[in-house]
Amino acid sequence: MRTLLTRATLIDCVEPRAQADCTVLLEDGRIQEIFQAGHAPAVGDAEVIDLQGAYLMPGLWDVHIHPDYLQLSDVPLADQVTLFGHRLQAALLESGIVGFRCAGAHHYMDVAWKRAFDSGQHLGPRLFASGHFLTTTGGHFLTSGHAKEVDGPYGWVKAIREEIKNGVDHIKLNLSGGIMGPAWDLHRHSFLLEDELKAAFDICKLREFKVMAHATNPQAVKAAIRLGAHSIEHGYILDDECIELFLEHDCWYVPTLSISHLTPGQATNDWEHRWVKNRNLSHSLCCRADAASDVHQAGFLKALKAGVKMALGSDIRPLKDAALLELGLWVRDGATPWQALVAATRSGAAICGMGDESGTVEKGKIADLIVVGSNPLEDINSVRRLQLVFKDGRLVSDKRAKAR
């Protein structure tokens, strides 16, 4: 199947500019050729889609997600698995999120949906599964239903082996507390003892599994980076040594600004106000988020200016809104629209090991693409003006009639 996208304003996420009047040929699920203005090819047997100057760019990635925090007592497991898959699909079709990296899901529902999507049984985004997130007894976010409590060096080794056996892509370790939790679950506290940390990272290294490390304070961040973490999630408090270690060890940082920034007192636009109202977070948790937000922003900016590798992850729901909100927060906190776009496209694919295959509009790459109605390099919220979504070169969502 050949598809010719004509009159595209191309944002390839390689060069920080929009290129007018481009033509892009899609064939066999990949980008076959890119033609600059004045060099359109013969149509032949290709289906032609005239973009009429709209903006063609890579699909978005959200590399820190969870399904809804539902308990089995509230919703049967089969319904939860179905709901998770539906929301992943909705995020692809309604918002152009083509890739997700999971950060915790009970009963390996993320593994099940990854296999379903990869096999072609169901249409959905690219999914990278973590299974449960692992923490200590009395660790982080136990009420979520996605945590597995383990203790002692061998306890950690056994739990990690169980995750590997059940088909995960990476291991999620919760090394410290968080903002969203009971009074004893604090982000300034670290949870693991030195021998537990070493055992957990040693077995991951032996089995060649990347560690996605929930680390929220300097002690946890530094320990995780030194032991070989692939990525640090949240990093609510970062000191100068943390930044130096990120650069020295070439470690990724996923800041999840939404956790500390989306409260009633901090919402700045209609999308944020609507989300905050629907979430209805308790007053005590809003206070914790508000108290952490300035320090979180300062660490984010410090990492951004230093050139730390950063990718966009939201850690909020619903999935179809989460990455779009997080993009807005990146720019609000001091990133340029270009930096935010790269974090949600090229870097999102790279952190998942797909940088050679996805995340930019280049010849030979997988054609997971979106078309939006105005320029996100001028206003990051233009990504909300979604017109088309392509998955493996096939048009799967067309919102042009609705946009009119």
CSV table of C-alpha atoms in Angstrom, one decimal:
chain,number,residue,atom,x,y,z
A,1,MET,CA,0.0,0.0,0.0
A,2,ARG,CA,1.4,3.4,-1.1
A,3,THR,CA,0.1,6.7,0.4
A,4,LEU,CA,1.3,10.1,-0.8
A,5,LEU,CA,0.9,13.0,1.7
A,6,THR,CA,1.0,16.2,-0.3
A,7,ARG,CA,1.2,19.9,0.7
A,8,ALA,CA,2.5,19.0,4.2
A,9,THR,CA,4.1,21.5,6.5
A,10,LEU,CA,6.7,19.2,7.9
A,11,ILE,CA,8.0,19.2,11.5
A,12,ASP,CA,10.3,16.2,11.4
A,13,CYS,CA,11.6,16.6,15.0
A,14,VAL,CA,15.2,16.5,13.6
A,15,GLU,CA,15.4,20.2,12.6
A,16,PRO,CA,13.7,22.8,14.8
A,17,ARG,CA,11.7,24.4,12.0
A,18,ALA,CA,8.6,23.8,9.9
A,19,GLN,CA,9.3,23.0,6.2
A,20,ALA,CA,6.5,24.1,3.9
A,21,ASP,CA,5.0,22.3,0.9
A,22,CYS,CA,6.6,18.9,1.5
A,23,THR,CA,5.4,15.6,0.1
A,24,VAL,CA,5.9,12.3,2.0
A,25,LEU,CA,5.5,8.9,0.5
A,26,LEU,CA,4.4,6.0,2.8
A,27,GLU,CA,4.8,2.4,1.7
A,28,ASP,CA,4.7,-0.9,3.6
A,29,GLY,CA,4.3,0.8,6.9
A,30,ARG,CA,7.4,3.1,6.6
A,31,ILE,CA,8.4,6.4,5.3
A,32,GLN,CA,9.7,5.6,1.8
A,33,GLU,CA,10.7,9.1,0.7
A,34,ILE,CA,10.5,12.8,1.6
A,35,PHE,CA,10.3,15.4,-1.1
A,36,GLN,CA,10.9,19.0,-0.5
A,37,ALA,CA,8.9,21.9,-2.1
A,38,GLY,CA,8.9,21.7,-5.9
A,39,HIS,CA,10.0,18.0,-6.0
A,40,ALA,CA,6.7,16.1,-5.8
A,41,PRO,CA,6.9,12.6,-7.3
A,42,ALA,CA,4.6,11.0,-9.8
A,43,VAL,CA,1.4,9.7,-8.1
A,44,GLY,CA,1.3,6.3,-9.8
A,45,ASP,CA,-0.9,3.9,-7.8
A,46,ALA,CA,-0.6,5.8,-4.5
A,47,GLU,CA,-3.5,7.1,-2.6
A,48,VAL,CA,-3.1,10.9,-2.3
A,49,ILE,CA,-4.0,12.8,0.8
A,50,ASP,CA,-3.8,16.5,0.4
A,51,LEU,CA,-2.9,18.0,3.8
A,52,GLN,CA,-3.6,21.6,2.6
A,53,GLY,CA,-0.7,23.0,4.5
A,54,ALA,CA,-1.4,21.3,7.8
A,55,TYR,CA,1.5,20.2,10.1
A,56,LEU,CA,2.8,16.7,9.7
A,57,MET,CA,5.0,15.4,12.5
A,58,PRO,CA,5.8,12.2,14.5
A,59,GLY,CA,3.2,10.7,16.7
A,60,LEU,CA,3.5,11.5,20.4
A,61,TRP,CA,4.9,9.3,23.2
A,62,ASP,CA,4.1,9.2,26.9
A,63,VAL,CA,6.7,7.2,28.8
A,64,HIS,CA,5.3,7.1,32.3
A,65,ILE,CA,1.8,5.8,32.5
A,66,HIS,CA,-0.5,3.7,34.7
A,67,PRO,CA,-4.0,2.3,34.1
A,68,ASP,CA,-6.7,3.6,36.4
A,69,TYR,CA,-6.1,2.8,40.1
A,70,LEU,CA,-9.0,0.4,40.5
A,71,GLN,CA,-9.2,-2.3,43.1
A,72,LEU,CA,-10.6,-5.8,42.3
A,73,SER,CA,-13.2,-5.2,44.9
A,74,ASP,CA,-14.5,-2.2,42.8
A,75,VAL,CA,-14.2,-3.6,39.3
A,76,PRO,CA,-13.6,-7.2,38.2
A,77,LEU,CA,-10.2,-7.9,36.7
A,78,ALA,CA,-11.6,-8.8,33.2
A,79,ASP,CA,-13.3,-5.4,33.1
A,80,GLN,CA,-10.2,-3.6,34.2
A,81,VAL,CA,-8.1,-5.3,31.5
A,82,THR,CA,-10.7,-4.3,28.9
A,83,LEU,CA,-10.9,-0.8,30.1
A,84,PHE,CA,-7.1,-0.4,30.0
A,85,GLY,CA,-7.0,-1.5,26.4
A,86,HIS,CA,-9.8,0.8,25.4
A,87,ARG,CA,-8.1,3.8,27.0
A,88,LEU,CA,-4.8,3.0,25.2
A,89,GLN,CA,-6.7,2.8,21.9
A,90,ALA,CA,-8.6,6.0,22.6
A,91,ALA,CA,-5.3,7.8,23.3
A,92,LEU,CA,-4.0,6.7,19.9
A,93,LEU,CA,-7.1,7.6,17.9
A,94,GLU,CA,-8.2,10.8,19.8
A,95,SER,CA,-4.9,12.4,20.7
A,96,GLY,CA,-2.2,10.8,18.5
A,97,ILE,CA,-0.2,9.1,21.3
A,98,VAL,CA,1.6,6.3,19.3
A,99,GLY,CA,3.8,5.0,22.1
A,100,PHE,CA,3.5,4.3,25.9
A,101,ARG,CA,5.9,3.0,28.5
A,102,CYS,CA,4.1,1.6,31.5
A,103,ALA,CA,5.2,2.3,35.1
A,104,GLY,CA,3.1,-0.2,37.0
A,105,ALA,CA,0.1,-2.4,36.2
A,106,HIS,CA,-1.3,-5.3,38.3
A,107,HIS,CA,-1.9,-8.8,36.9
A,108,TYR,CA,0.4,-7.9,33.9
A,109,MET,CA,-2.5,-6.3,32.0
A,110,ASP,CA,0.1,-4.2,30.2
A,111,VAL,CA,1.9,-7.3,29.0
A,112,ALA,CA,-1.4,-8.7,27.8
A,113,TRP,CA,-2.3,-5.6,25.8
A,114,LYS,CA,1.3,-5.3,24.4
A,115,ARG,CA,1.0,-8.8,23.0
A,116,ALA,CA,-2.4,-8.1,21.6
A,117,PHE,CA,-1.3,-4.9,19.9
A,118,ASP,CA,2.0,-6.4,18.6
A,119,SER,CA,0.2,-9.4,17.1
A,120,GLY,CA,-2.3,-7.2,15.2
A,121,GLN,CA,-5.3,-8.6,17.0
A,122,HIS,CA,-6.2,-5.1,18.1
A,123,LEU,CA,-5.3,-1.6,16.9
A,124,GLY,CA,-3.4,0.3,19.5
A,125,PRO,CA,-0.2,2.2,20.3
A,126,ARG,CA,3.2,0.7,20.9
A,127,LEU,CA,3.3,-0.4,24.5
A,128,PHE,CA,6.3,-1.2,26.7
A,129,ALA,CA,5.3,-3.2,29.8
A,130,SER,CA,6.5,-3.1,33.4
A,131,GLY,CA,4.1,-5.4,35.2
A,132,HIS,CA,3.9,-4.4,38.9
A,133,PHE,CA,6.0,-1.7,40.4
A,134,LEU,CA,8.2,-3.1,43.2
A,135,THR,CA,8.5,-1.4,46.5
A,136,THR,CA,9.2,-2.2,50.2
A,137,THR,CA,6.8,-3.1,52.9
A,138,GLY,CA,5.3,0.2,53.8
A,139,GLY,CA,6.6,1.6,50.5
A,140,HIS,CA,5.2,3.9,47.9
A,141,PHE,CA,1.5,4.1,46.8
A,142,LEU,CA,0.4,0.7,48.2
A,143,THR,CA,-3.3,1.7,47.7
A,144,SER,CA,-2.9,1.8,44.0
A,145,GLY,CA,-3.2,-2.0,43.6
A,146,HIS,CA,-0.2,-2.1,41.3
A,147,ALA,CA,2.5,-2.3,44.0
A,148,LYS,CA,4.2,-5.5,45.1
A,149,GLU,CA,5.9,-5.2,48.5
A,150,VAL,CA,9.2,-7.0,48.8
A,151,ASP,CA,12.0,-6.9,51.5
A,152,GLY,CA,15.6,-8.1,51.8
A,153,PRO,CA,18.1,-8.7,49.0
A,154,TYR,CA,16.7,-12.1,48.0
A,155,GLY,CA,13.1,-10.8,48.2
A,156,TRP,CA,14.0,-8.2,45.6
A,157,VAL,CA,15.8,-10.7,43.4
A,158,LYS,CA,12.9,-13.1,43.5
A,159,ALA,CA,10.3,-10.4,42.7
A,160,ILE,CA,12.3,-9.2,39.8
A,161,ARG,CA,12.7,-12.7,38.4
A,162,GLU,CA,8.9,-13.1,38.6
A,163,GLU,CA,8.4,-9.9,36.6
A,164,ILE,CA,10.8,-11.1,34.0
A,165,LYS,CA,9.1,-14.5,33.8
A,166,ASN,CA,5.8,-12.9,33.1
A,167,GLY,CA,7.0,-11.0,30.1
A,168,VAL,CA,7.8,-7.4,31.1
A,169,ASP,CA,10.0,-5.1,29.0
A,170,HIS,CA,11.7,-3.3,31.9
A,171,ILE,CA,11.7,-3.3,35.7
A,172,LYS,CA,10.0,-0.5,37.7
A,173,LEU,CA,11.5,0.0,41.1
A,174,ASN,CA,10.0,2.5,43.6
A,175,LEU,CA,13.0,3.5,45.7
A,176,SER,CA,11.5,6.4,47.6
A,177,GLY,CA,8.2,8.0,48.6
A,178,GLY,CA,6.0,10.3,46.6
A,179,ILE,CA,3.7,13.3,46.6
A,180,MET,CA,0.5,11.2,46.2
A,181,GLY,CA,0.2,8.9,49.3
A,182,PRO,CA,-0.5,8.7,53.0
A,183,ALA,CA,1.3,10.8,55.5
A,184,TRP,CA,4.1,8.3,55.9
A,185,ASP,CA,4.8,8.0,52.2
A,186,LEU,CA,6.9,11.1,51.7
A,187,HIS,CA,9.0,12.0,48.7
A,188,ARG,CA,11.9,13.1,50.8
A,189,HIS,CA,12.2,9.6,52.2
A,190,SER,CA,14.2,6.8,50.7
A,191,PHE,CA,13.0,3.2,51.3
A,192,LEU,CA,15.6,0.6,50.4
A,193,LEU,CA,18.7,-0.4,52.4
A,194,GLU,CA,22.0,-0.5,50.6
A,195,ASP,CA,22.1,-4.3,50.3
A,196,GLU,CA,18.5,-4.3,48.9
A,197,LEU,CA,19.4,-1.7,46.3
A,198,LYS,CA,22.5,-3.5,45.2
A,199,ALA,CA,20.7,-6.9,44.9
A,200,ALA,CA,17.9,-5.4,42.8
A,201,PHE,CA,20.2,-3.6,40.4
A,202,ASP,CA,22.6,-6.6,40.2
A,203,ILE,CA,19.9,-9.0,39.0
A,204,CYS,CA,18.6,-6.5,36.5
A,205,LYS,CA,22.1,-6.1,35.1
A,206,LEU,CA,22.7,-9.8,35.0
A,207,ARG,CA,19.4,-10.3,33.1
A,208,GLU,CA,20.0,-7.2,30.9
A,209,PHE,CA,16.8,-5.5,32.0
A,210,LYS,CA,16.5,-1.7,32.1
A,211,VAL,CA,15.6,-0.2,35.4
A,212,MET,CA,12.9,2.5,35.5
A,213,ALA,CA,13.6,4.0,38.9
A,214,HIS,CA,11.0,6.0,40.9
A,215,ALA,CA,13.5,8.3,42.7
A,216,THR,CA,12.2,11.6,44.2
A,217,ASN,CA,15.0,12.9,46.4
A,218,PRO,CA,18.8,13.4,45.9
A,219,GLN,CA,19.8,10.3,47.9
A,220,ALA,CA,17.6,8.0,45.9
A,221,VAL,CA,18.4,9.6,42.6
A,222,LYS,CA,22.2,9.4,43.1
A,223,ALA,CA,22.0,5.8,44.3
A,224,ALA,CA,19.9,4.8,41.3
A,225,ILE,CA,22.1,6.5,38.8
A,226,ARG,CA,25.4,5.1,40.2
A,227,LEU,CA,23.9,1.6,40.2
A,228,GLY,CA,23.0,1.8,36.6
A,229,ALA,CA,19.3,3.0,36.3
A,230,HIS,CA,18.2,3.5,32.7
A,231,SER,CA,15.8,6.4,33.8
A,232,ILE,CA,14.9,8.4,36.8
A,233,GLU,CA,11.2,9.1,37.2
A,234,HIS,CA,10.0,12.3,39.0
A,235,GLY,CA,13.2,13.6,40.5
A,236,TYR,CA,11.2,16.1,42.5
A,237,ILE,CA,14.4,17.3,44.3
A,238,LEU,CA,17.6,17.5,42.4
A,239,ASP,CA,20.9,19.0,43.6
A,240,ASP,CA,23.9,19.9,41.5
A,241,GLU,CA,25.5,16.5,42.0
A,242,CYS,CA,22.4,14.7,40.7
A,243,ILE,CA,22.8,16.7,37.4
A,244,GLU,CA,26.5,15.9,37.2
A,245,LEU,CA,25.6,12.2,37.6
A,246,PHE,CA,22.9,12.3,35.0
A,247,LEU,CA,25.4,13.6,32.5
A,248,GLU,CA,28.3,11.3,33.6
A,249,HIS,CA,26.2,8.1,33.4
A,250,ASP,CA,24.1,9.1,30.4
A,251,CYS,CA,20.9,8.5,32.3
A,252,TRP,CA,17.4,9.6,31.3
A,253,TYR,CA,15.2,11.9,33.3
A,254,VAL,CA,11.4,11.8,33.1
A,255,PRO,CA,10.2,14.7,35.3
A,256,THR,CA,6.4,14.1,35.4
A,257,LEU,CA,5.6,17.7,36.1
A,258,SER,CA,1.8,16.9,36.2
A,259,ILE,CA,2.1,15.4,39.7
A,260,SER,CA,3.3,18.5,41.4
A,261,HIS,CA,1.7,21.2,39.1
A,262,LEU,CA,-1.9,20.3,38.5
A,263,THR,CA,-3.8,21.6,41.5
A,264,PRO,CA,-6.6,24.2,41.7
A,265,GLY,CA,-4.3,27.0,42.7
A,266,GLN,CA,-1.8,26.2,39.9
A,267,ALA,CA,-4.1,25.6,36.9
A,268,THR,CA,-3.6,28.2,34.2
A,269,ASN,CA,-5.9,27.4,31.3
A,270,ASP,CA,-9.3,25.8,30.5
A,271,TRP,CA,-7.8,22.3,29.9
A,272,GLU,CA,-5.9,22.3,33.3
A,273,HIS,CA,-8.9,23.7,35.2
A,274,ARG,CA,-11.2,21.1,33.7
A,275,TRP,CA,-8.8,18.3,34.5
A,276,VAL,CA,-8.3,19.5,38.1
A,277,LYS,CA,-12.0,19.8,38.6
A,278,ASN,CA,-12.6,16.2,37.4
A,279,ARG,CA,-9.8,14.8,39.4
A,280,ASN,CA,-11.1,16.4,42.6
A,281,LEU,CA,-7.9,15.7,44.6
A,282,SER,CA,-8.1,15.9,48.4
A,283,HIS,CA,-7.0,19.2,50.0
A,284,SER,CA,-4.1,17.5,51.8
A,285,LEU,CA,-2.6,16.1,48.6
A,286,CYS,CA,-3.1,19.4,46.8
A,287,CYS,CA,-1.1,21.0,49.7
A,288,ARG,CA,1.7,18.5,49.2
A,289,ALA,CA,1.8,19.1,45.5
A,290,ASP,CA,1.8,22.8,45.9
A,291,ALA,CA,4.6,22.7,48.4
A,292,ALA,CA,6.8,20.6,46.0
A,293,SER,CA,6.1,22.4,42.8
A,294,ASP,CA,8.7,25.2,42.9
A,295,VAL,CA,11.6,22.9,43.8
A,296,HIS,CA,10.4,20.4,41.2
A,297,GLN,CA,10.4,23.2,38.5
A,298,ALA,CA,13.9,24.3,39.6
A,299,GLY,CA,15.3,20.8,39.2
A,300,PHE,CA,13.6,20.4,35.9
A,301,LEU,CA,15.1,23.7,34.6
A,302,LYS,CA,18.5,22.8,35.9
A,303,ALA,CA,18.4,19.5,34.1
A,304,LEU,CA,17.1,21.0,30.9
A,305,LYS,CA,19.8,23.7,30.8
A,306,ALA,CA,22.5,21.2,31.5
A,307,GLY,CA,21.6,19.0,28.6
A,308,VAL,CA,20.4,16.0,30.6
A,309,LYS,CA,18.6,13.5,28.4
A,310,MET,CA,14.9,14.0,29.1
A,311,ALA,CA,11.7,12.4,27.9
A,312,LEU,CA,8.0,13.3,28.5
A,313,GLY,CA,6.0,11.1,30.8
A,314,SER,CA,2.7,12.2,32.5
A,315,ASP,CA,1.8,9.8,35.3
A,316,ILE,CA,-1.8,10.9,35.2
A,317,ARG,CA,-5.0,9.8,33.6
A,318,PRO,CA,-7.0,9.7,31.3
A,319,LEU,CA,-4.3,8.7,28.9
A,320,LYS,CA,-5.8,10.7,26.0
A,321,ASP,CA,-5.3,13.9,27.9
A,322,ALA,CA,-2.2,13.2,30.0
A,323,ALA,CA,0.6,13.8,27.5
A,324,LEU,CA,-1.1,16.9,26.2
A,325,LEU,CA,-1.3,18.4,29.7
A,326,GLU,CA,2.3,17.5,30.4
A,327,LEU,CA,3.5,19.1,27.2
A,328,GLY,CA,1.8,22.4,28.3
A,329,LEU,CA,3.5,22.2,31.7
A,330,TRP,CA,7.0,21.7,30.1
A,331,VAL,CA,6.6,25.0,28.2
A,332,ARG,CA,5.0,26.7,31.2
A,333,ASP,CA,8.0,25.7,33.3
A,334,GLY,CA,10.6,27.1,30.9
A,335,ALA,CA,11.1,24.6,28.0
A,336,THR,CA,10.7,25.9,24.5
A,337,PRO,CA,8.0,24.3,22.4
A,338,TRP,CA,10.8,22.6,20.4
A,339,GLN,CA,12.3,21.0,23.5
A,340,ALA,CA,8.9,19.8,24.6
A,341,LEU,CA,8.1,18.3,21.2
A,342,VAL,CA,11.4,16.5,21.1
A,343,ALA,CA,10.8,15.1,24.6
A,344,ALA,CA,7.4,13.8,23.4
A,345,THR,CA,8.6,12.3,20.1
A,346,ARG,CA,12.2,11.6,19.4
A,347,SER,CA,13.2,11.2,23.0
A,348,GLY,CA,10.1,9.1,23.8
A,349,ALA,CA,11.0,6.6,21.2
A,350,ALA,CA,14.7,6.6,22.2
A,351,ILE,CA,14.1,5.9,25.9
A,352,CYS,CA,12.1,2.9,24.8
A,353,GLY,CA,14.9,1.6,22.5
A,354,MET,CA,13.1,2.6,19.3
A,355,GLY,CA,15.1,5.7,18.4
A,356,ASP,CA,16.3,4.1,15.2
A,357,GLU,CA,12.8,3.1,14.2
A,358,SER,CA,10.5,5.9,15.3
A,359,GLY,CA,10.1,9.3,16.9
A,360,THR,CA,11.1,11.4,13.8
A,361,VAL,CA,9.9,11.9,10.3
A,362,GLU,CA,12.9,10.4,8.3
A,363,LYS,CA,13.3,8.1,5.4
A,364,GLY,CA,13.1,4.4,6.4
A,365,LYS,CA,11.4,5.0,9.8
A,366,ILE,CA,8.1,3.5,10.8
A,367,ALA,CA,5.2,5.7,9.7
A,368,ASP,CA,3.6,6.5,13.0
A,369,LEU,CA,2.6,10.1,12.2
A,370,ILE,CA,0.1,12.8,13.2
A,371,VAL,CA,-1.2,15.8,11.4
A,372,VAL,CA,-2.3,18.9,13.4
A,373,GLY,CA,-4.0,22.1,12.2
A,374,SER,CA,-1.5,24.7,13.4
A,375,ASN,CA,2.1,25.1,14.3
A,376,PRO,CA,3.1,23.5,17.7
A,377,LEU,CA,6.5,25.3,17.5
A,378,GLU,CA,4.6,28.5,18.0
A,379,ASP,CA,2.0,27.2,20.5
A,380,ILE,CA,2.5,23.8,22.0
A,381,ASN,CA,-1.2,23.4,22.5
A,382,SER,CA,-1.6,23.2,18.7
A,383,VAL,CA,-1.1,19.4,19.1
A,384,ARG,CA,-4.7,19.4,20.3
A,385,ARG,CA,-5.9,20.4,16.9
A,386,LEU,CA,-5.5,16.8,15.7
A,387,GLN,CA,-6.6,16.0,12.1
A,388,LEU,CA,-5.0,12.7,11.2
A,389,VAL,CA,-3.3,9.7,12.8
A,390,PHE,CA,-1.2,7.2,10.9
A,391,LYS,CA,-0.1,3.9,12.5
A,392,ASP,CA,2.3,1.8,10.5
A,393,GLY,CA,1.5,4.0,7.5
A,394,ARG,CA,-2.2,3.3,7.7
A,395,LEU,CA,-4.7,6.1,8.4
A,396,VAL,CA,-6.5,5.1,11.6
A,397,SER,CA,-8.1,8.4,12.7
A,398,ASP,CA,-9.5,11.2,10.6
A,399,LYS,CA,-10.9,14.2,12.4
A,400,ARG,CA,-10.9,16.7,9.6
A,401,ALA,CA,-14.6,16.8,9.2
A,402,LYS,CA,-15.1,17.3,12.9
A,403,ALA,CA,-12.5,20.1,12.9
A,404,ARG,CA,-14.4,22.0,10.3
